[in-house]
Structures are given as C-alpha cells and as structure tokens.
Coordinates of N, CA and C in Angstrom, one line a residue:
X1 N 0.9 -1.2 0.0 CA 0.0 0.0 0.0 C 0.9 1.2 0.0
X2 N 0.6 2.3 -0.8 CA 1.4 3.3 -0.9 C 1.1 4.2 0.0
X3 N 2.6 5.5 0.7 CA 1.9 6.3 1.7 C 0.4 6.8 1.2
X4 N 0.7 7.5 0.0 CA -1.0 8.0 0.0 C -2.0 7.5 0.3
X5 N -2.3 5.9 -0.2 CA -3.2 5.4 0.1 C -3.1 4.8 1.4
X6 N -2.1 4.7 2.2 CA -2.3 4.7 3.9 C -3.0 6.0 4.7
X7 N -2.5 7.2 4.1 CA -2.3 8.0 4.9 C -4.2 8.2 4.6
X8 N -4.7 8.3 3.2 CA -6.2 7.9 3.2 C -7.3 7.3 4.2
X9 N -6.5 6.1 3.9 CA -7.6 4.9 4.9 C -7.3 5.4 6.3
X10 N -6.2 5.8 6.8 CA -5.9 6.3 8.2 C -7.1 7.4 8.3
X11 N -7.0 8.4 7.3 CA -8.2 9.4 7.3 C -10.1 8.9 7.8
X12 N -9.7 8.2 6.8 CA -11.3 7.4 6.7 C -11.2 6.8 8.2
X13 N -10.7 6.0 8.5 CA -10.7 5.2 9.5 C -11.5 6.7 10.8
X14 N -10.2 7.6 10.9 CA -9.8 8.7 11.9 C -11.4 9.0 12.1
X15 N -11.7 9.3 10.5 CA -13.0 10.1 10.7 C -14.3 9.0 11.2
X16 N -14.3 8.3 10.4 CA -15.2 6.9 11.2 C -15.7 7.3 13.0
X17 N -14.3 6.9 13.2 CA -14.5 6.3 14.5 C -14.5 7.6 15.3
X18 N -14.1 8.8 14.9 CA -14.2 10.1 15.6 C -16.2 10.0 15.2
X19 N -16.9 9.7 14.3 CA -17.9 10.2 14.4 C -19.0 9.0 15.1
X20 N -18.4 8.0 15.4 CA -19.1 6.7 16.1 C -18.7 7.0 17.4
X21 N -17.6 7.6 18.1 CA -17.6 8.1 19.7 C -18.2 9.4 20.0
X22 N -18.7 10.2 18.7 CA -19.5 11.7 19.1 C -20.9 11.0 19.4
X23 N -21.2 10.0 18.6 CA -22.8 9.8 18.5 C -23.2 9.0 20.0
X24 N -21.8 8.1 20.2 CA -22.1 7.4 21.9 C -21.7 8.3 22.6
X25 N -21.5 9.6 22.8 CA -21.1 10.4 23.9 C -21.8 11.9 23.4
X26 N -22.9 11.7 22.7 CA -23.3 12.6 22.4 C -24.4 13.3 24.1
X27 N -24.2 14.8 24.1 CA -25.1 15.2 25.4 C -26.2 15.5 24.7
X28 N -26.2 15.7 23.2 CA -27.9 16.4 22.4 C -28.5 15.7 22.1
X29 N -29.6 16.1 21.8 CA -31.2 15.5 21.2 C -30.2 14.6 19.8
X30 N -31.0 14.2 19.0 CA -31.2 12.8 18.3 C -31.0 14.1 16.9
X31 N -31.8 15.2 17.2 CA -31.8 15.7 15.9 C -30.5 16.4 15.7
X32 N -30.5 17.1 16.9 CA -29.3 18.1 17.1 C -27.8 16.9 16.4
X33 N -27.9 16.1 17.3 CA -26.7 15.4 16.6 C -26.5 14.2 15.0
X34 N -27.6 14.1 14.9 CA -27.8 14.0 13.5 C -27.3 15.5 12.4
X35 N -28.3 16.7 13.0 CA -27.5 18.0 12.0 C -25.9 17.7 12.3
X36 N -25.1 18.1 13.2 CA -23.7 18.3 13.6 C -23.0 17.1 12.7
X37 N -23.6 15.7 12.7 CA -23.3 14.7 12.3 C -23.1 15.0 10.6
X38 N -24.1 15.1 10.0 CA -24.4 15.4 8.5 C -23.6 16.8 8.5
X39 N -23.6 17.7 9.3 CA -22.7 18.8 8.8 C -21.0 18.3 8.8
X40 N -20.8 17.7 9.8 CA -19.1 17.0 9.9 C -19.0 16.0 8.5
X41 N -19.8 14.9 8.4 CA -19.4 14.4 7.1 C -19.1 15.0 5.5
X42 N -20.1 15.8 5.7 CA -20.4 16.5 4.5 C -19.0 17.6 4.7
X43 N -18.7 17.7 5.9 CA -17.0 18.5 5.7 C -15.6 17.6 5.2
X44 N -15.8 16.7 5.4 CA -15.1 15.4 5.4 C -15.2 14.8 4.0
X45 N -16.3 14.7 3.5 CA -16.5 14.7 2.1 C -15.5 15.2 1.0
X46 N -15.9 16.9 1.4 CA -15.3 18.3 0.8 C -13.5 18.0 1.2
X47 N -13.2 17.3 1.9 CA -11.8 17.3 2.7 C -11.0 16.0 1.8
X48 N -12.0 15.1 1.4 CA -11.6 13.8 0.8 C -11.6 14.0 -0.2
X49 N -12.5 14.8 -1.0 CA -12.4 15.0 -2.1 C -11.1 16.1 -2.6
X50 N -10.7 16.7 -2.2 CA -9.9 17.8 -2.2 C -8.3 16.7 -2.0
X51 N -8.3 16.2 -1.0 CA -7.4 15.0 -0.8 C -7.3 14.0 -2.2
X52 N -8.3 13.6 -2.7 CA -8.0 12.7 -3.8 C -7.6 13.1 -5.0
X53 N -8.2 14.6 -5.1 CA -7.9 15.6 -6.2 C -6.7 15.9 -6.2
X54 N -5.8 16.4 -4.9 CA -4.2 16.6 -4.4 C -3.5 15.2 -5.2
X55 N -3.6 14.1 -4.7 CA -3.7 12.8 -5.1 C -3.6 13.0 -6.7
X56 N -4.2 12.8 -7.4 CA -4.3 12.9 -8.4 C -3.2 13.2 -9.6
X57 N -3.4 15.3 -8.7 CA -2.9 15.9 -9.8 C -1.2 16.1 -9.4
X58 N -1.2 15.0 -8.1 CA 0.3 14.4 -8.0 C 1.1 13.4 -9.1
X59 N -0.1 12.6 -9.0 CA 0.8 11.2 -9.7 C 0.9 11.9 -11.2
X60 N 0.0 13.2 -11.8 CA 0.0 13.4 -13.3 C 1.5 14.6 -12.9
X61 N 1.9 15.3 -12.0 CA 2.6 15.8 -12.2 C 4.0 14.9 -12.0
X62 N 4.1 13.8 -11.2 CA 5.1 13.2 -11.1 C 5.8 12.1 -12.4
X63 N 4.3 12.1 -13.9 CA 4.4 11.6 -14.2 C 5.1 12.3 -15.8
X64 N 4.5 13.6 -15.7 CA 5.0 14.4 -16.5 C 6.7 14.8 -16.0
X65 N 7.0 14.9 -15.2 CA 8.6 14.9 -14.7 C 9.2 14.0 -15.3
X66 N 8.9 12.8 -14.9 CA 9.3 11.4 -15.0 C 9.7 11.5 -16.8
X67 N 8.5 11.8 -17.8 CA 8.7 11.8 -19.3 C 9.9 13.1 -19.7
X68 N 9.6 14.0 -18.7 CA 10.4 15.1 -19.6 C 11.9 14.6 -19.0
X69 N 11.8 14.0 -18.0 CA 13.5 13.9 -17.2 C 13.9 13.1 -18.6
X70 N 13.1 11.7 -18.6 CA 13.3 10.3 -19.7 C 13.7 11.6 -21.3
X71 N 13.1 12.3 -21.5 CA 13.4 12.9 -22.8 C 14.7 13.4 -22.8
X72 N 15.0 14.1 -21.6 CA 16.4 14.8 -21.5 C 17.5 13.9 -21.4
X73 N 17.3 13.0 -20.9 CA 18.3 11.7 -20.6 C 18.7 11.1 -22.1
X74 N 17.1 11.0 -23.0 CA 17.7 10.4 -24.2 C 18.5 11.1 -25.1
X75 N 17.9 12.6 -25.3 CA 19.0 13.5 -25.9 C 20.1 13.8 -25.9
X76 N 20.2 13.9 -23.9 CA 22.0 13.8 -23.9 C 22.7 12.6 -24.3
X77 N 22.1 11.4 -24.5 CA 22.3 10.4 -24.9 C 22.8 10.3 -26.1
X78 N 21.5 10.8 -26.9 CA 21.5 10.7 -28.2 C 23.0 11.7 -29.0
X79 N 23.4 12.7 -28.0 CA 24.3 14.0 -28.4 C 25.3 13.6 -28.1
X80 N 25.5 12.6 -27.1 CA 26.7 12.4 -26.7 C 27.7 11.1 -27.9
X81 N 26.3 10.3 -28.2 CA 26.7 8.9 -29.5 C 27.0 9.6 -30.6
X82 N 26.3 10.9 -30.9 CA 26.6 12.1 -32.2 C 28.3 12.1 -32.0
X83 N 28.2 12.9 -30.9 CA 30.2 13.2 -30.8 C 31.0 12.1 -30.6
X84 N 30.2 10.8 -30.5 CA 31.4 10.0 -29.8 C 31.7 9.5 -31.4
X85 N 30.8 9.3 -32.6 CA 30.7 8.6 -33.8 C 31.6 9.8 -34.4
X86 N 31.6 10.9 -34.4 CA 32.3 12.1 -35.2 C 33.8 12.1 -34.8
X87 N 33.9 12.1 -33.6 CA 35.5 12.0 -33.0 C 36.1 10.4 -33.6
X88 N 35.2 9.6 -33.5 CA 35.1 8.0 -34.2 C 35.7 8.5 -35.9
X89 N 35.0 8.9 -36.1 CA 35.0 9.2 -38.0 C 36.7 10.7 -38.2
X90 N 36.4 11.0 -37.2 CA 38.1 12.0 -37.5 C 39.1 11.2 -37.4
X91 N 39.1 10.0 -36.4 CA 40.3 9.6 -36.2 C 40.5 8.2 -37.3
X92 N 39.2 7.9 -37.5 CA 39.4 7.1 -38.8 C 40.2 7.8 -40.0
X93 N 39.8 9.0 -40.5 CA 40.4 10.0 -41.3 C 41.7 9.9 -41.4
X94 N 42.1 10.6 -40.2 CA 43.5 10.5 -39.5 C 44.4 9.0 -39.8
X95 N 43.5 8.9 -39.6 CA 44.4 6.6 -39.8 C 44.9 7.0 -41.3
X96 N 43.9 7.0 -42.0 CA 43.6 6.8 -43.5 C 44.9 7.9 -44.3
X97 N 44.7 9.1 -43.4 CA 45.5 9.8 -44.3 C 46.9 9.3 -44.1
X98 N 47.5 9.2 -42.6 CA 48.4 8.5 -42.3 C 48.9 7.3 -43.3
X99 N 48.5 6.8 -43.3 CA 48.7 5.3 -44.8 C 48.8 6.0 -46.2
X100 N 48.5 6.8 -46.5 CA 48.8 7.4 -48.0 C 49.7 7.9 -47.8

C-alpha cells in the first residue's frame, strides 16, 4: 500500500470512529446530533475530495517529470553517441590519411 493510500484509509478510519464516539457520547437530542453529524461528514467529504484531487494531480505531475526527465536523458544520450561517432569518423580519417 502506498503512503498515500495509507495516509487515506488512516483518514477514513480517523473520521469513522471520531464520528461513532460523538454519536455514543453525544449530550444532544437525536436531531441536534444528526445536523452536527451530516454537517461533519459532508466537511469530510469536501476534505476527501480535495485530498483525492491533491492525489491525483500528484501522480499526473510526477508523471509528467518522469517523461520530460526520460526525454532529456535520451537527448543527452543521443548527443553524446553524435560526438562520440564524429571523433570516431576523425580519427578514422587521420588513420587513413596517415597510410597514403
């Protein structure tokens, strides 16, 4: 399980059981803590959602890094086999003219 999806279920859990010990230790009416109840979820909702959305537009930005790093890596790659084939092809030259 990855941190994010730990640190999640820890959330969900947190919130769970924070709102199953308000309802057994509740001092108000039935209604009163039903509103408080439905207003806390419905914050928690807004909180998870926002959380999954963070989430998200993590793994897209980690993944756009990941391609552009992978691009730069092949270029230098690709620039460095350019020079190594050209210094390759001079000293062939050099051979060549050497023997005439």
């Amino acid at each position: 399980m990855s941190k994010s999806s730990s640190t999640l279920f820890a959330f969900a859990i947190g919130a769970g059981v924070g709102a199953a010990l308000g309802i057994l230790f509740a001092p108000d009416t039935g209604a009163n803590t039903r509103d408080k109840l439905s207003f806390k979820l419905s914050k928690y909702k807004k909180e998870l959602e926002e959380l999954i959305g963070d989430l998200v537009e993590g793994k897209e930005l980690h993944l756009n890094e990941a391609k552009t790093e992978g691009k730069r890596v092949i270029s230098e790659a690709k620039n460095k086999a350019e020079n190594l084939l050209n210094d390759v092809n001079k000293l062939i030259d050099q051979i060549n003219q050497g023997n005439n």
